[in-house]
CSV table of C-alpha atoms in Angstrom, one decimal:
chain,number,residue,atom,x,y,z
A,1,MET,CA,0.0,0.0,0.0
A,2,VAL,CA,1.0,3.7,-0.2
A,3,GLY,CA,4.0,4.6,2.0
A,4,GLY,CA,5.1,1.1,3.0
A,5,ARG,CA,3.9,-2.3,4.0
A,6,ALA,CA,0.2,-3.0,4.5
A,7,TYR,CA,-1.0,-4.8,7.6
A,8,ARG,CA,-4.4,-6.4,7.9
A,9,CYS,CA,-6.4,-6.1,11.0
A,10,GLN,CA,-10.1,-6.2,11.9
A,11,GLY,CA,-11.8,-4.3,9.1
A,12,TRP,CA,-9.0,-1.8,8.4
A,13,THR,CA,-5.7,-1.6,6.6
A,14,ALA,CA,-3.0,0.3,8.5
A,15,VAL,CA,0.2,1.4,6.9
A,16,ARG,CA,3.7,1.4,8.4
A,17,SER,CA,5.9,4.3,7.4
A,18,GLY,CA,8.9,4.2,9.5
A,19,ARG,CA,7.0,3.8,12.8
A,20,ASP,CA,4.6,1.3,14.3
A,21,ALA,CA,1.1,1.5,12.8
A,22,ARG,CA,-1.9,1.3,15.0
A,23,CYS,CA,-5.0,-0.7,14.0
A,24,ASP,CA,-8.3,0.0,15.6
A,25,SER,CA,-10.8,-2.8,15.8
A,26,LEU,CA,-13.8,-1.8,13.8
A,27,SER,CA,-17.3,-3.3,14.0
A,28,ALA,CA,-17.7,-4.5,10.4
A,29,PRO,CA,-15.1,-5.8,7.9
A,30,VAL,CA,-14.1,-3.8,4.9
A,31,LYS,CA,-15.0,-5.5,1.7
A,32,GLY,CA,-11.9,-7.1,0.2
A,33,CYS,CA,-9.7,-6.4,3.2
A,34,ASP,CA,-7.8,-9.7,3.0
A,35,GLU,CA,-7.1,-9.0,-0.7
A,36,MET,CA,-6.0,-5.5,0.1
A,37,ALA,CA,-3.2,-6.8,2.3
A,38,THR,CA,-1.6,-8.7,-0.5
A,39,ALA,CA,-2.8,-7.0,-3.7
A,40,ARG,CA,-0.4,-4.9,-5.8
A,41,GLU,CA,-1.9,-1.6,-4.9
A,42,PRO,CA,-0.1,0.4,-7.7
A,43,GLU,CA,-2.4,-1.3,-10.1
A,44,ARG,CA,-5.5,0.2,-8.4
A,45,PRO,CA,-6.5,3.8,-9.5
A,46,SER,CA,-5.4,6.2,-6.8
A,47,LEU,CA,-8.5,8.2,-6.9
A,48,ALA,CA,-10.8,5.1,-6.6
A,49,LEU,CA,-8.6,3.9,-3.7
A,50,PHE,CA,-9.0,7.1,-1.7
A,51,ALA,CA,-12.7,7.1,-2.3
A,52,ALA,CA,-13.1,3.5,-1.3
A,53,GLU,CA,-11.1,4.0,2.0
A,54,LEU,CA,-13.1,7.1,2.8
A,55,ARG,CA,-16.4,5.4,2.3
A,56,ALA,CA,-15.3,2.4,4.4
A,57,ALA,CA,-14.0,4.6,7.2
A,58,ARG,CA,-17.1,6.7,7.3
A,59,GLY,CA,-19.3,3.6,7.3
A,60,HIS,CA,-17.4,2.0,10.2
A,61,ALA,CA,-17.6,5.2,12.2
A,62,GLY,CA,-21.4,5.3,11.6
A,63,LEU,CA,-21.3,8.8,10.1
A,64,SER,CA,-23.5,10.2,7.4
A,65,ARG,CA,-21.9,12.4,4.7
A,66,GLU,CA,-23.4,15.4,6.5
A,67,ASP,CA,-22.0,14.2,9.8
A,68,LEU,CA,-18.5,13.8,8.4
A,69,ALA,CA,-18.7,17.2,6.6
A,70,VAL,CA,-19.3,18.9,9.9
A,71,LYS,CA,-16.4,17.2,11.5
A,72,LEU,CA,-14.1,18.0,8.6
A,73,ASN,CA,-15.4,21.5,8.2
A,74,TYR,CA,-16.0,20.9,4.5
A,75,SER,CA,-19.3,20.8,2.6
A,76,ALA,CA,-21.3,17.6,2.4
A,77,SER,CA,-21.4,18.0,-1.4
A,78,LEU,CA,-17.6,17.9,-1.5
A,79,VAL,CA,-17.5,14.8,0.6
A,80,ALA,CA,-20.0,13.2,-1.8
A,81,MET,CA,-17.9,14.2,-4.8
A,82,ILE,CA,-14.7,12.8,-3.4
A,83,GLU,CA,-16.5,9.5,-2.4
A,84,THR,CA,-17.8,9.2,-6.0
A,85,GLU,CA,-14.4,10.1,-7.6
A,86,ARG,CA,-15.6,13.4,-9.1
A,87,ARG,CA,-13.2,15.4,-7.0
A,88,THR,CA,-9.8,14.7,-5.5
A,89,PRO,CA,-9.0,15.6,-1.9
A,90,SER,CA,-6.6,18.4,-1.0
A,91,ARG,CA,-3.8,17.9,1.5
A,92,ASP,CA,-5.9,19.6,4.2
A,93,PHE,CA,-8.9,17.4,3.5
A,94,ALA,CA,-6.7,14.2,3.8
A,95,ALA,CA,-5.1,15.5,7.0
A,96,ARG,CA,-8.5,16.2,8.6
A,97,CYS,CA,-9.6,12.7,7.7
A,98,ASP,CA,-6.7,11.3,9.6
A,99,GLU,CA,-7.7,13.4,12.6
A,100,VAL,CA,-11.4,12.4,12.4
A,101,PHE,CA,-10.7,8.7,11.9
A,102,ASP,CA,-7.6,8.7,14.1
A,103,THR,CA,-5.6,7.0,11.4
A,104,PRO,CA,-1.8,7.1,11.4
A,105,GLY,CA,-1.4,9.3,8.3
A,106,THR,CA,-3.2,6.8,6.0
A,107,PHE,CA,-5.3,9.4,4.1
A,108,SER,CA,-2.4,11.8,3.8
A,109,ARG,CA,-0.3,9.1,2.2
A,110,LEU,CA,-3.1,8.2,-0.2
A,111,GLU,CA,-3.4,11.9,-1.1
A,112,GLU,CA,0.3,12.0,-1.9
A,113,ARG,CA,-0.2,9.3,-4.4
A,114,LEU,CA,-2.9,11.4,-6.1
A,115,ARG,CA,-0.3,13.9,-7.1
A,116,ASP,CA,1.0,11.4,-9.5
A,117,LEU,CA,-2.1,11.3,-11.6
A,118,PRO,CA,-1.3,11.2,-15.3
A,119,TYR,CA,-1.2,14.8,-16.6
A,120,PRO,CA,0.0,15.2,-20.2
A,121,ALA,CA,3.8,15.6,-20.0
A,122,SER,CA,3.7,19.1,-21.3
A,123,PHE,CA,1.4,20.2,-18.5
A,124,ARG,CA,3.1,18.6,-15.5
A,125,PRO,CA,5.6,21.5,-14.9
A,126,PHE,CA,2.6,23.9,-14.6
A,127,ALA,CA,0.3,21.8,-12.5
A,128,GLY,CA,2.0,22.7,-9.2
A,129,TYR,CA,1.8,26.4,-10.0
A,130,GLU,CA,-1.9,26.1,-10.8
A,131,ALA,CA,-2.6,24.3,-7.6
A,132,GLU,CA,-0.9,26.9,-5.4
A,133,ALA,CA,-1.8,30.1,-7.4
A,134,ARG,CA,-3.5,33.1,-5.7
A,135,SER,CA,-5.0,34.1,-8.9
A,136,LEU,CA,-5.3,32.7,-12.4
A,137,ARG,CA,-5.9,34.6,-15.6
A,138,MET,CA,-6.9,32.4,-18.5
A,139,PHE,CA,-7.8,32.9,-22.1
A,140,GLU,CA,-9.3,30.3,-24.4
A,141,HIS,CA,-10.4,30.7,-28.0
A,142,VAL,CA,-11.3,27.0,-28.9
A,143,LEU,CA,-12.3,25.0,-25.8
A,144,VAL,CA,-13.6,25.6,-22.3
A,145,PRO,CA,-10.5,25.7,-20.0
A,146,GLY,CA,-9.8,22.4,-18.3
A,147,LEU,CA,-10.2,23.9,-14.8
A,148,LEU,CA,-13.9,24.7,-15.7
A,149,GLN,CA,-14.8,21.6,-17.6
A,150,THR,CA,-17.6,19.1,-16.7
A,151,PRO,CA,-16.6,15.5,-16.6
A,152,GLU,CA,-18.6,14.7,-19.7
A,153,TYR,CA,-17.0,17.7,-21.6
A,154,ALA,CA,-13.5,16.7,-20.4
A,155,ARG,CA,-14.1,13.1,-21.6
A,156,ALA,CA,-15.3,14.3,-25.0
A,157,VAL,CA,-12.2,16.5,-25.4
A,158,LEU,CA,-9.7,14.0,-24.2
A,159,SER,CA,-11.2,11.1,-26.3
A,160,THR,CA,-9.8,12.9,-29.4
A,161,ARG,CA,-6.2,12.2,-28.3
A,162,PRO,CA,-4.7,9.6,-30.8
A,163,HIS,CA,-3.7,6.2,-29.6
A,164,THR,CA,-5.4,6.5,-26.2
A,165,THR,CA,-7.0,3.4,-24.7
A,166,SER,CA,-10.2,3.5,-22.6
A,167,ASP,CA,-8.2,3.0,-19.4
A,168,GLU,CA,-5.8,5.8,-20.3
A,169,LEU,CA,-8.7,8.0,-21.2
A,170,GLU,CA,-10.3,7.5,-17.8
A,171,SER,CA,-7.0,8.3,-16.1
A,172,LEU,CA,-6.7,11.5,-18.1
A,173,VAL,CA,-10.2,12.5,-17.2
A,174,ALA,CA,-9.6,11.8,-13.5
A,175,ALA,CA,-6.4,13.9,-13.6
A,176,ARG,CA,-8.2,16.8,-15.2
A,177,LEU,CA,-11.0,16.7,-12.7
A,178,ALA,CA,-8.4,16.4,-9.9
A,179,ARG,CA,-7.2,19.9,-10.7
A,180,GLN,CA,-10.6,21.3,-9.9
A,181,VAL,CA,-10.1,20.7,-6.2
A,182,VAL,CA,-8.5,24.1,-6.0
A,183,LEU,CA,-12.0,25.6,-6.6
A,184,ASP,CA,-13.3,23.9,-3.5
A,185,ARG,CA,-10.7,25.5,-1.2
A,186,LYS,CA,-11.9,28.0,1.5
A,187,ASP,CA,-9.8,30.6,-0.3
A,188,PRO,CA,-10.0,29.6,-4.0
A,189,PRO,CA,-7.8,31.5,-6.5
A,190,LEU,CA,-9.3,34.5,-8.1
A,191,LEU,CA,-10.3,33.5,-11.6
A,192,TRP,CA,-10.2,36.0,-14.5
A,193,VAL,CA,-11.5,34.1,-17.5
A,194,VAL,CA,-11.8,35.4,-21.0
A,195,LEU,CA,-13.4,33.2,-23.7
A,196,ASP,CA,-13.9,33.8,-27.4
A,197,GLU,CA,-17.5,33.3,-28.3
A,198,GLY,CA,-16.5,30.4,-30.6
A,199,VAL,CA,-15.9,28.3,-27.4
A,200,LEU,CA,-19.6,28.5,-26.7
A,201,HIS,CA,-20.6,27.4,-30.2
A,202,ARG,CA,-18.1,24.7,-30.9
A,203,PRO,CA,-19.9,21.3,-30.5
A,204,VAL,CA,-17.9,19.1,-28.1
A,205,GLY,CA,-19.7,15.9,-27.4
A,206,THR,CA,-23.5,15.8,-27.6
A,207,PRO,CA,-25.9,18.8,-27.3
A,208,GLU,CA,-26.6,17.7,-23.8
A,209,VAL,CA,-22.9,17.8,-22.9
A,210,MET,CA,-22.6,21.3,-24.3
A,211,GLY,CA,-25.8,22.5,-22.5
A,212,ALA,CA,-24.5,21.2,-19.2
A,213,GLN,CA,-21.1,22.7,-19.8
A,214,LEU,CA,-22.6,26.2,-20.5
A,215,ARG,CA,-24.8,26.0,-17.5
A,216,ARG,CA,-21.7,25.2,-15.4
A,217,LEU,CA,-20.1,28.3,-16.8
A,218,ALA,CA,-23.2,30.4,-16.0
A,219,ALA,CA,-23.2,29.1,-12.4
A,220,LEU,CA,-19.5,30.0,-12.0
A,221,CYS,CA,-20.4,33.5,-13.0
A,222,ASP,CA,-22.2,33.8,-9.7
A,223,GLU,CA,-19.2,32.9,-7.7
A,224,ALA,CA,-17.5,35.8,-6.0
A,225,TYR,CA,-14.0,34.7,-7.0
A,226,VAL,CA,-14.9,34.4,-10.7
A,227,THR,CA,-14.9,37.1,-13.4
A,228,LEU,CA,-15.8,35.6,-16.7
A,229,GLN,CA,-16.0,37.6,-19.9
A,230,VAL,CA,-16.8,36.6,-23.5
A,231,ILE,CA,-15.3,38.2,-26.6
A,232,PRO,CA,-18.3,38.3,-29.0
A,233,PHE,CA,-18.0,37.4,-32.7
A,234,SER,CA,-18.8,41.1,-33.5
A,235,ALA,CA,-15.3,42.0,-32.2
A,236,GLY,CA,-13.9,40.4,-35.3
A,237,GLY,CA,-10.3,39.2,-35.3
A,238,HIS,CA,-8.2,39.8,-32.2
A,239,ILE,CA,-4.7,38.9,-30.9
A,240,GLY,CA,-6.1,36.0,-28.8
A,241,LEU,CA,-6.7,33.9,-31.9
A,242,LEU,CA,-3.0,33.2,-32.0
A,243,GLY,CA,-3.3,30.9,-29.0
A,244,ALA,CA,-4.6,30.2,-25.5
A,245,PHE,CA,-2.7,30.7,-22.3
A,246,VAL,CA,-2.9,30.8,-18.5
A,247,ILE,CA,-1.1,33.2,-16.1
A,248,ALA,CA,-0.6,31.9,-12.6
A,249,GLU,CA,0.2,34.5,-9.9
A,250,MET,CA,1.7,33.2,-6.7
A,251,GLY,CA,1.4,36.3,-4.4
A,252,ASP,CA,4.8,37.9,-4.0
A,253,LEU,CA,6.5,35.6,-6.5
A,254,PRO,CA,6.7,36.4,-10.3
A,255,GLY,CA,3.9,35.1,-12.5
A,256,ILE,CA,4.2,31.9,-14.5
A,257,VAL,CA,2.7,31.4,-17.9
A,258,TYR,CA,1.4,28.3,-19.6
A,259,LEU,CA,1.1,28.6,-23.4
A,260,GLU,CA,-1.0,26.3,-25.5
A,261,THR,CA,1.1,25.1,-28.5
A,262,ALA,CA,0.9,22.6,-31.3
A,263,ALA,CA,3.1,20.3,-29.0
A,264,ASP,CA,0.4,20.4,-26.3
A,265,GLY,CA,1.9,23.3,-24.2
A,266,GLN,CA,4.8,25.1,-22.6
A,267,THR,CA,5.5,26.5,-19.2
A,268,VAL,CA,7.4,29.8,-19.3
A,269,GLU,CA,8.9,31.7,-16.3
A,270,ASP,CA,10.8,34.4,-18.3
A,271,ALA,CA,9.7,37.7,-16.8
A,272,ALA,CA,9.6,39.5,-20.2
A,273,THR,CA,7.4,36.8,-21.7
A,274,VAL,CA,5.1,36.8,-18.6
A,275,SER,CA,4.8,40.6,-18.9
A,276,GLN,CA,4.0,40.4,-22.6
A,277,VAL,CA,1.3,37.8,-22.1
A,278,ALA,CA,-0.2,39.9,-19.2
A,279,LEU,CA,-0.5,42.9,-21.5
A,280,ARG,CA,-2.1,40.6,-24.1
A,281,PHE,CA,-4.7,39.5,-21.5
A,282,ASP,CA,-5.5,43.1,-20.6
A,283,SER,CA,-6.0,43.9,-24.3
A,284,LEU,CA,-8.3,40.9,-24.7
A,285,ARG,CA,-10.4,42.0,-21.7
A,286,SER,CA,-10.9,45.3,-23.4
A,287,GLU,CA,-12.5,43.5,-26.4
A,288,ALA,CA,-14.8,41.4,-24.2
A,289,LEU,CA,-18.4,41.9,-23.0
A,290,PRO,CA,-18.9,42.9,-19.3
A,291,HIS,CA,-19.3,40.1,-16.8
A,292,SER,CA,-23.1,40.3,-16.6
A,293,ALA,CA,-23.6,40.6,-20.3
A,294,SER,CA,-21.3,37.6,-20.8
A,295,LYS,CA,-23.3,35.5,-18.4
A,296,ASP,CA,-26.5,36.5,-20.3
A,297,LEU,CA,-25.0,35.4,-23.6
A,298,ILE,CA,-23.9,32.0,-22.1
A,299,VAL,CA,-27.4,31.4,-20.6
A,300,LYS,CA,-29.0,32.3,-23.9
A,301,LEU,CA,-26.9,29.9,-25.9
A,302,ALA,CA,-27.4,27.1,-23.4
A,303,GLU,CA,-31.2,27.6,-23.8
A,304,GLU,CA,-31.5,28.2,-27.5
A,305,ARG,CA,-28.6,26.4,-29.1
A,306,TRP,CA,-27.8,23.5,-26.8
A,307,THR,CA,-31.2,22.1,-25.8
């Protein structure tokens, strides 16, 4: 198991990581506990493993999702999404699980494993910056940004990658959704999002997938940490059509830029490039509709085009 040898006890799997692990006797056995002690854990998807252990621990403790949410100081909806593998836990969430269930760092070690989810190689250098950013400025002219995608939209996008098996596709989808945990933080990054109107018209997946995706964007418009603007077709050609990008700002540290390229993408830390891209973002915002008008356009298209 993660972090060292796995030991089987009554209904729980404890992990040794350089010190004695303690196993509490629990009232009901965890399904497959005997197999877990001997199975090759790396073959199990990390996200599914965390979700399964969380469900098992909660069940043994006799807690509802609402009860656990109160103890963790997180929302019940987030607990439900993590248990159903639609969100990945943060370090803080995992640490609180260890406190609530009095486990010897088990959930924290499982969370560490989630950081190895399979991002495309070109995106891996930027993933850490995105996760720790105080603010993110993003522009897209073709697709909804990955951080804002629904699971169905993400699957439709990633399924176009050549030579990708169904298992690889599901891993890529899980990794993309894992990034979205930053939006569930108590202090999520400020999001400044500019989209070309073409993003709202391009069919990705079925009309139902598109409708759900646009409704998610409209809902995000109501979040205090999100400013979303759309550059309408009436603006004509603009500098953003040359390529998408994201600027991650880390507080007092210099900004980091991720540039979409024909080779998937590139992370750039050069100050001159970051400054140039920031100016480009400001220029694009000046071409865009105001936040409220952008939301109205998104809602209109969701209702009229994607129903």
